[in-house]
PDB file of C-alpha atoms in Angstrom:
ATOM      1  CA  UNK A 239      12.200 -59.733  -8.112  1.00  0.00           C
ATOM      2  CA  UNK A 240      13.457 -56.013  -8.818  1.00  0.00           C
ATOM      3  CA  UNK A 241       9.419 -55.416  -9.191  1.00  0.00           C
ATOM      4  CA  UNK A 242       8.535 -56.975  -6.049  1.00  0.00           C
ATOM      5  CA  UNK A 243      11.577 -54.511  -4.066  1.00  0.00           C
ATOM      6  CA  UNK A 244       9.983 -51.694  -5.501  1.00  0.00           C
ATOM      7  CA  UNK A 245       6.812 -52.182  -5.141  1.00  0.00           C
ATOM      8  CA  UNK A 246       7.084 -53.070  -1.246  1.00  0.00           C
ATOM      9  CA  UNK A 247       9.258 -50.100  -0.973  1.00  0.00           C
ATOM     10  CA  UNK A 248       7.045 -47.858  -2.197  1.00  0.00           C
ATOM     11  CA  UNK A 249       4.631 -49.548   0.307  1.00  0.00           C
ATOM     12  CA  UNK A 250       6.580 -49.041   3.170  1.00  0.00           C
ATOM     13  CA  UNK A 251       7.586 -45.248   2.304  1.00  0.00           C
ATOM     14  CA  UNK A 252       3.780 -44.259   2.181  1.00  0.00           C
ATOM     15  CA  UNK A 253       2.976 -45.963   4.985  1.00  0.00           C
ATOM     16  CA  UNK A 254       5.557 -44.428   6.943  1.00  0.00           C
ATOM     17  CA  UNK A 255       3.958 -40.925   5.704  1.00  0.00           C
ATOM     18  CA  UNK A 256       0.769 -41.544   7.172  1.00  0.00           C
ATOM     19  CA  UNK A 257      -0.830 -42.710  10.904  1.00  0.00           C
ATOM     20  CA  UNK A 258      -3.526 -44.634  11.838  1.00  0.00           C
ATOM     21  CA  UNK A 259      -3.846 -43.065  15.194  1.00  0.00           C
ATOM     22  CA  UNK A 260      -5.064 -39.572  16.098  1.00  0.00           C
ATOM     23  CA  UNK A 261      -2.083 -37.768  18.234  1.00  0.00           C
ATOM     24  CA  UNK A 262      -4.794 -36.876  20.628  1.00  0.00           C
ATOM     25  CA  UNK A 263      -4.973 -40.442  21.354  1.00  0.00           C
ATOM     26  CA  UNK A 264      -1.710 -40.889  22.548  1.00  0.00           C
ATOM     27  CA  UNK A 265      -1.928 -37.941  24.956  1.00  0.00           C
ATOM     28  CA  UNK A 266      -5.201 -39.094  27.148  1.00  0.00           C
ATOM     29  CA  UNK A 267      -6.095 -35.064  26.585  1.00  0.00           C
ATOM     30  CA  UNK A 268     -10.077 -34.810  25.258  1.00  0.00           C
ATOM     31  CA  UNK A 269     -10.138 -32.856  22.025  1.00  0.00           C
ATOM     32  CA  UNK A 270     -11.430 -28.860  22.584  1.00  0.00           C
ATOM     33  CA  UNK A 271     -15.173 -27.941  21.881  1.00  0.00           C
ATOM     34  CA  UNK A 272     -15.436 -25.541  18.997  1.00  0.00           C
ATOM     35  CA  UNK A 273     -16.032 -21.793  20.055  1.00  0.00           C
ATOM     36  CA  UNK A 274     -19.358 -20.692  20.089  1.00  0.00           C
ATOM     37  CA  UNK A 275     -21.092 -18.813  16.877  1.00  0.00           C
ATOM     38  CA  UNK A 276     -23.294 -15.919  16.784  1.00  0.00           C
ATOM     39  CA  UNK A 277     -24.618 -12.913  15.740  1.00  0.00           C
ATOM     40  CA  UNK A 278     -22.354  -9.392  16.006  1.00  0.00           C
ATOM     41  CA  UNK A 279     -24.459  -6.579  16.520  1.00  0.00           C
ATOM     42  CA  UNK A 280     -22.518  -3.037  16.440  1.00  0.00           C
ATOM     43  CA  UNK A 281     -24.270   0.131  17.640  1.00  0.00           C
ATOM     44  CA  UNK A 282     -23.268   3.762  17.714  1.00  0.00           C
ATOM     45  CA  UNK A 283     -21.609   5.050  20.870  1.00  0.00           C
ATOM     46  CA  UNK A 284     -22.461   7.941  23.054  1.00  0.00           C
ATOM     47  CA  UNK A 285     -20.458  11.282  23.010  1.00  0.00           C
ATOM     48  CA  UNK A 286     -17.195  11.703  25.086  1.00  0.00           C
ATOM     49  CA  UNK A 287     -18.243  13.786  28.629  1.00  0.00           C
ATOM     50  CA  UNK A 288     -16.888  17.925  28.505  1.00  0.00           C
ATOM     51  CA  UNK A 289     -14.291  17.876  30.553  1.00  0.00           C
ATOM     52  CA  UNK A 290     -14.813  19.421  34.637  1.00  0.00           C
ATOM     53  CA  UNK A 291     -14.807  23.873  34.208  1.00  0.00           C
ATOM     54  CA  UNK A 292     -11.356  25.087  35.645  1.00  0.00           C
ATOM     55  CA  UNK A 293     -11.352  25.142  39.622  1.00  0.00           C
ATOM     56  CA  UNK A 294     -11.033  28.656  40.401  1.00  0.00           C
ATOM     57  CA  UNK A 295     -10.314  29.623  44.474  1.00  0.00           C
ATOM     58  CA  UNK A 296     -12.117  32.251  46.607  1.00  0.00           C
ATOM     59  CA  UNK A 297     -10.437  34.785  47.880  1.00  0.00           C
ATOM     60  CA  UNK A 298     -11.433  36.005  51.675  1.00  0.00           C
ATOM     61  CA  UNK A 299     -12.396  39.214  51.633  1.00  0.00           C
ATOM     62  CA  UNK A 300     -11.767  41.258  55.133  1.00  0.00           C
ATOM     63  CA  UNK A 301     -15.123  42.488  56.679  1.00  0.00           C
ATOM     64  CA  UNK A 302     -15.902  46.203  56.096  1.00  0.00           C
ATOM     65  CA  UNK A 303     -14.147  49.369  58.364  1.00  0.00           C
ATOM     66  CA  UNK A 304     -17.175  51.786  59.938  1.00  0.00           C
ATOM     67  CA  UNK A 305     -15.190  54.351  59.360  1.00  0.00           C
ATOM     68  CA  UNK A 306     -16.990  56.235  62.486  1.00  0.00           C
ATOM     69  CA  UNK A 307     -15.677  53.665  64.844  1.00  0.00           C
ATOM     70  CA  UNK A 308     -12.500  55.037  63.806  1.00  0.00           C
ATOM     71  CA  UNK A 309     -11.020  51.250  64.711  1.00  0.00           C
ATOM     72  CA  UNK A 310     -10.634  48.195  62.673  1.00  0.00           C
ATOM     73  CA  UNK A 311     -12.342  44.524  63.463  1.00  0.00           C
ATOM     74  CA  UNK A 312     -10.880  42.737  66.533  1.00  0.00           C
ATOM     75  CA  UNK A 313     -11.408  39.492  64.652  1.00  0.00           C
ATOM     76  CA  UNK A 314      -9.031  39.106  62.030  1.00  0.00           C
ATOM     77  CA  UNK A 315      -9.623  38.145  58.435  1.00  0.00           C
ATOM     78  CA  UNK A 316      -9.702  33.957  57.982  1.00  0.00           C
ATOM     79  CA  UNK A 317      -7.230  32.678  56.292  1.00  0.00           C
ATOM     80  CA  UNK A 318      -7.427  31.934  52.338  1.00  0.00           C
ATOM     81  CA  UNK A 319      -8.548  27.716  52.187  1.00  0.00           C
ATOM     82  CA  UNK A 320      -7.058  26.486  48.726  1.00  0.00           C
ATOM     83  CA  UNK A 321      -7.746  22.487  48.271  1.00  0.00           C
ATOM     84  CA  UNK A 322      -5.819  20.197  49.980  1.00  0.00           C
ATOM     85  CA  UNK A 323      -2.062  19.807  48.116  1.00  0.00           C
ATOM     86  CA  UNK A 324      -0.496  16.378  48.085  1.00  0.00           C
ATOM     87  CA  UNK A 325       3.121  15.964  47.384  1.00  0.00           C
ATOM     88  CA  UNK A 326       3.952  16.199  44.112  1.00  0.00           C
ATOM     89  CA  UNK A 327       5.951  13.161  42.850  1.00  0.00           C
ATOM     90  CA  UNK A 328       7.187  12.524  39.346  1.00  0.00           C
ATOM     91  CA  UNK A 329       6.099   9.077  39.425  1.00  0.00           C
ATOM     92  CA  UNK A 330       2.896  10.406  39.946  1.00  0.00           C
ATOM     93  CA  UNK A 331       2.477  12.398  36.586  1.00  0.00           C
ATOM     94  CA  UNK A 332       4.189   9.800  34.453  1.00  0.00           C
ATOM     95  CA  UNK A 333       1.379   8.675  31.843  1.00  0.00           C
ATOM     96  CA  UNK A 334      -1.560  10.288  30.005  1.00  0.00           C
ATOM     97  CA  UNK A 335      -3.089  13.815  31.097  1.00  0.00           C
ATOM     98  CA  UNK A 336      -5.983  15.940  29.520  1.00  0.00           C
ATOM     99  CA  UNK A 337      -5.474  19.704  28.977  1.00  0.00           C
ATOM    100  CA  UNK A 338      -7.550  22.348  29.071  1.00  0.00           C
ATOM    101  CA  UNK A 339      -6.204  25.429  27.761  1.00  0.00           C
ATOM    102  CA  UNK A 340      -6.760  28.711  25.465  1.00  0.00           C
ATOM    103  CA  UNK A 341     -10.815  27.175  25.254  1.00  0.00           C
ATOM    104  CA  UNK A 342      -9.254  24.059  23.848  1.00  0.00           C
ATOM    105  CA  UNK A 343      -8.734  20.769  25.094  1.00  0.00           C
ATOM    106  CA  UNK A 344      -5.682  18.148  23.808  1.00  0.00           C
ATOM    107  CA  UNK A 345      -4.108  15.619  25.694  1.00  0.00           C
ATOM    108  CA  UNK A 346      -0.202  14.991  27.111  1.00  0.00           C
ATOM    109  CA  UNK A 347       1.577  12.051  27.677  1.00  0.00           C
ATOM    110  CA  UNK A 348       4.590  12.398  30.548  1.00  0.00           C
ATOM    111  CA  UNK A 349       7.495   9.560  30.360  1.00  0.00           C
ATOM    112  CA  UNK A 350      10.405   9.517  33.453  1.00  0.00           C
ATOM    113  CA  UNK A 351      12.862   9.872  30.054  1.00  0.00           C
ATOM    114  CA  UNK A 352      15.358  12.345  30.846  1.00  0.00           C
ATOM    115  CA  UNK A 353      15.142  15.496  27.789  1.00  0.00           C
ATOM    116  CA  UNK A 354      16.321  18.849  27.500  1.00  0.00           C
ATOM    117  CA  UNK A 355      14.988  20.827  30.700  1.00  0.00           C
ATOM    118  CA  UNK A 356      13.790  17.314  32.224  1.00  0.00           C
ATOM    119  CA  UNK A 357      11.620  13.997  31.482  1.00  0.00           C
ATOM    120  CA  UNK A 358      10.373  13.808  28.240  1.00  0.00           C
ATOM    121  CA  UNK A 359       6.513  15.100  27.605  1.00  0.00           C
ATOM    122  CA  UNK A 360       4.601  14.954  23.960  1.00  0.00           C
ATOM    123  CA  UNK A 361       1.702  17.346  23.042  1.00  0.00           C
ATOM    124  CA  UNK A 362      -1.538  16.258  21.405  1.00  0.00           C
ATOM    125  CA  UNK A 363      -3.982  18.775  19.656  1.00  0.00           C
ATOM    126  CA  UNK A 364      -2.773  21.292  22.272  1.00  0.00           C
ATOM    127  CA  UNK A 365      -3.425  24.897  21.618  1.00  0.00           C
ATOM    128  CA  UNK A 366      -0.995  28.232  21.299  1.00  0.00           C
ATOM    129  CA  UNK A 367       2.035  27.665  23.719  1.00  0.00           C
ATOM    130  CA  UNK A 368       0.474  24.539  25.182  1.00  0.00           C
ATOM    131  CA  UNK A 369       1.740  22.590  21.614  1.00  0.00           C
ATOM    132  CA  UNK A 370       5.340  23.297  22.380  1.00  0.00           C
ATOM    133  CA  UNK A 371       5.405  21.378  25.264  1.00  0.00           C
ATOM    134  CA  UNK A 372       8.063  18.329  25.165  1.00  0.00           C
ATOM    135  CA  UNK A 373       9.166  18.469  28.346  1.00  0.00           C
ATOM    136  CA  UNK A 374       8.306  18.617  31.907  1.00  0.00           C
ATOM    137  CA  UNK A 375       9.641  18.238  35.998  1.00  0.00           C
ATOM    138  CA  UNK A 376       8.778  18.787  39.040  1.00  0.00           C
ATOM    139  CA  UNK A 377       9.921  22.113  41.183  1.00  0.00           C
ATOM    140  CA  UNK A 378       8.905  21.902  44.198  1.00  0.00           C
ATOM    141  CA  UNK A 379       5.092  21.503  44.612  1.00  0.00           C
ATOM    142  CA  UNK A 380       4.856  22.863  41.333  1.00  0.00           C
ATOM    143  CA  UNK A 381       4.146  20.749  37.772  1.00  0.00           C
ATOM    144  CA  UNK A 382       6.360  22.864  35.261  1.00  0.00           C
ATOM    145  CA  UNK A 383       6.176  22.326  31.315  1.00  0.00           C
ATOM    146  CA  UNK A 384       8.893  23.082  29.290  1.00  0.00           C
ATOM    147  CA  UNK A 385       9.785  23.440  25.271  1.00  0.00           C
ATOM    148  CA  UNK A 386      12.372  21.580  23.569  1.00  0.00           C
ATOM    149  CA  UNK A 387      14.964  24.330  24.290  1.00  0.00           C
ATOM    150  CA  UNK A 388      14.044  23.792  28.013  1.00  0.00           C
ATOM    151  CA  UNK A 389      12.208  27.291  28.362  1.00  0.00           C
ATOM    152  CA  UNK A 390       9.263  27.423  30.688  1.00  0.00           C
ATOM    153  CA  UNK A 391       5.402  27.268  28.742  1.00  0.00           C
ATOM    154  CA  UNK A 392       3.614  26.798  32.136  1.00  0.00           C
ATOM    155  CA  UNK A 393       3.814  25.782  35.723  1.00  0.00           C
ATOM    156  CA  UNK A 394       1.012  24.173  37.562  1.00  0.00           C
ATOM    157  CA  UNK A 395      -0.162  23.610  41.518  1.00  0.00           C
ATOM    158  CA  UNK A 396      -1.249  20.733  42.462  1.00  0.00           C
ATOM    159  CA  UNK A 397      -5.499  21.745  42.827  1.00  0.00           C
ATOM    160  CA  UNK A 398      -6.288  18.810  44.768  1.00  0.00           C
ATOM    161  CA  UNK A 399      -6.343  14.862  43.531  1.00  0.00           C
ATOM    162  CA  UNK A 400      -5.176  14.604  40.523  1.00  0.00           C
ATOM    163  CA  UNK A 401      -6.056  17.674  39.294  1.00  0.00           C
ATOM    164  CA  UNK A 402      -3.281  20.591  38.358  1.00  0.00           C
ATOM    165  CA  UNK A 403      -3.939  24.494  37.772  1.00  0.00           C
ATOM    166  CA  UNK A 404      -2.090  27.266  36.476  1.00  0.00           C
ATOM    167  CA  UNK A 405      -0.674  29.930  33.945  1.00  0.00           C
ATOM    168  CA  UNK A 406       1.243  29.574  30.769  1.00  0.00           C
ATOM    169  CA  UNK A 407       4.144  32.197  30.437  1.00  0.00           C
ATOM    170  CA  UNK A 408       1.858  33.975  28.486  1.00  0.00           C
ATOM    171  CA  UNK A 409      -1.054  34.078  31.118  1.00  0.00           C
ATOM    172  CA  UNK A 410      -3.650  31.971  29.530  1.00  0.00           C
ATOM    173  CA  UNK A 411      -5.015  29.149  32.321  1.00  0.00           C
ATOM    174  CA  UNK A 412      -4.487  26.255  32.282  1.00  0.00           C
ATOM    175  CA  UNK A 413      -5.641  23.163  33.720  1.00  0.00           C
ATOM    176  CA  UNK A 414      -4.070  19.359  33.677  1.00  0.00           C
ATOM    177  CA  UNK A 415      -6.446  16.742  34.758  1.00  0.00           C
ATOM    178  CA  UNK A 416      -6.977  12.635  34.731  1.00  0.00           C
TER     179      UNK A 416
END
């Protein structure tokens, strides 16, 4: 008798282990296809473009004096046209910017994180003064990059789009572009 317990024991503890029915079964949901096999082909890829040559803005120069006429031009000079300036938002710098500075090019990345002098900024690959930059804000129209003691390196004008010219406190252009 002791055999016959054990043995239908045993019978009903591996039974218990195992089903006869698929789980998908019980669901009423139609098993998935298998994903599709083929070949991988890899290729090389083309060059990155140069970046866009630093917009530079005409001045208007007056039209010449005769000096015999002994009178200047009724007409006066026109007025200096610079491209058109949208408002300058900090909202609208946060994120990744290419630089062109000192013949180099490098990349920054502005964050609304407040640091030393304003919102945190990180330098990548920049050139001279341009690599100290880890900060940045807005004054007025004007983009301005700082160090991390809060010092200016740069301030920028707004060039039109999302483009952004100017001078580093040293006088090399620069340029910050998308």
């Amino acid at each position: 008798m002791m055999k016959t317990c054990a043995v239908l024991a045993s019978v009903l503890a591996v039974s218990a282990c195992t089903r006869s029915v698929s789980p998908m079964a019980d669901s009423g949901l139609a098993p998935l296809r298998p994903a599709p096999t083929g070949q991988v082909s890899s290729s090389q890829l083309p060059p990155p473009p140069a970046p866009p040559p630093p917009v530079t803005v005409a001045t208007a120069t007056p039209p010449p004096v005769d000096p015999t006429a002994g009178t200047t031009p009724a007409s006066p000079a026109a007025p200096v046209q610079t491209a058109s300036a949208g408002p300058v938002t900090r909202e609208g710098l946060v994120g990744a910017w290419k630089v062109s500075s000192g013949g180099g090019n490098c990349q920054i990345f502005m964050a609304l994180t407040k640091w030393t002098g304003g919102y945190r900024a990180a330098s990548r690959g920049c050139p001279g003064q341009v690599a100290d930059v880890s900060a940045w804000d807005v004054s007025g129209s004007q983009v301005v990059l700082k160090d991390s003691s809060g010092s200016t390196v740069a301030s920028l004008n707004n060039s039109g789009g999302t483009r952004y010219d100017g001078q580093t406190t040293g006088g090399a252009a620069i340029s910050l572009y998308r």
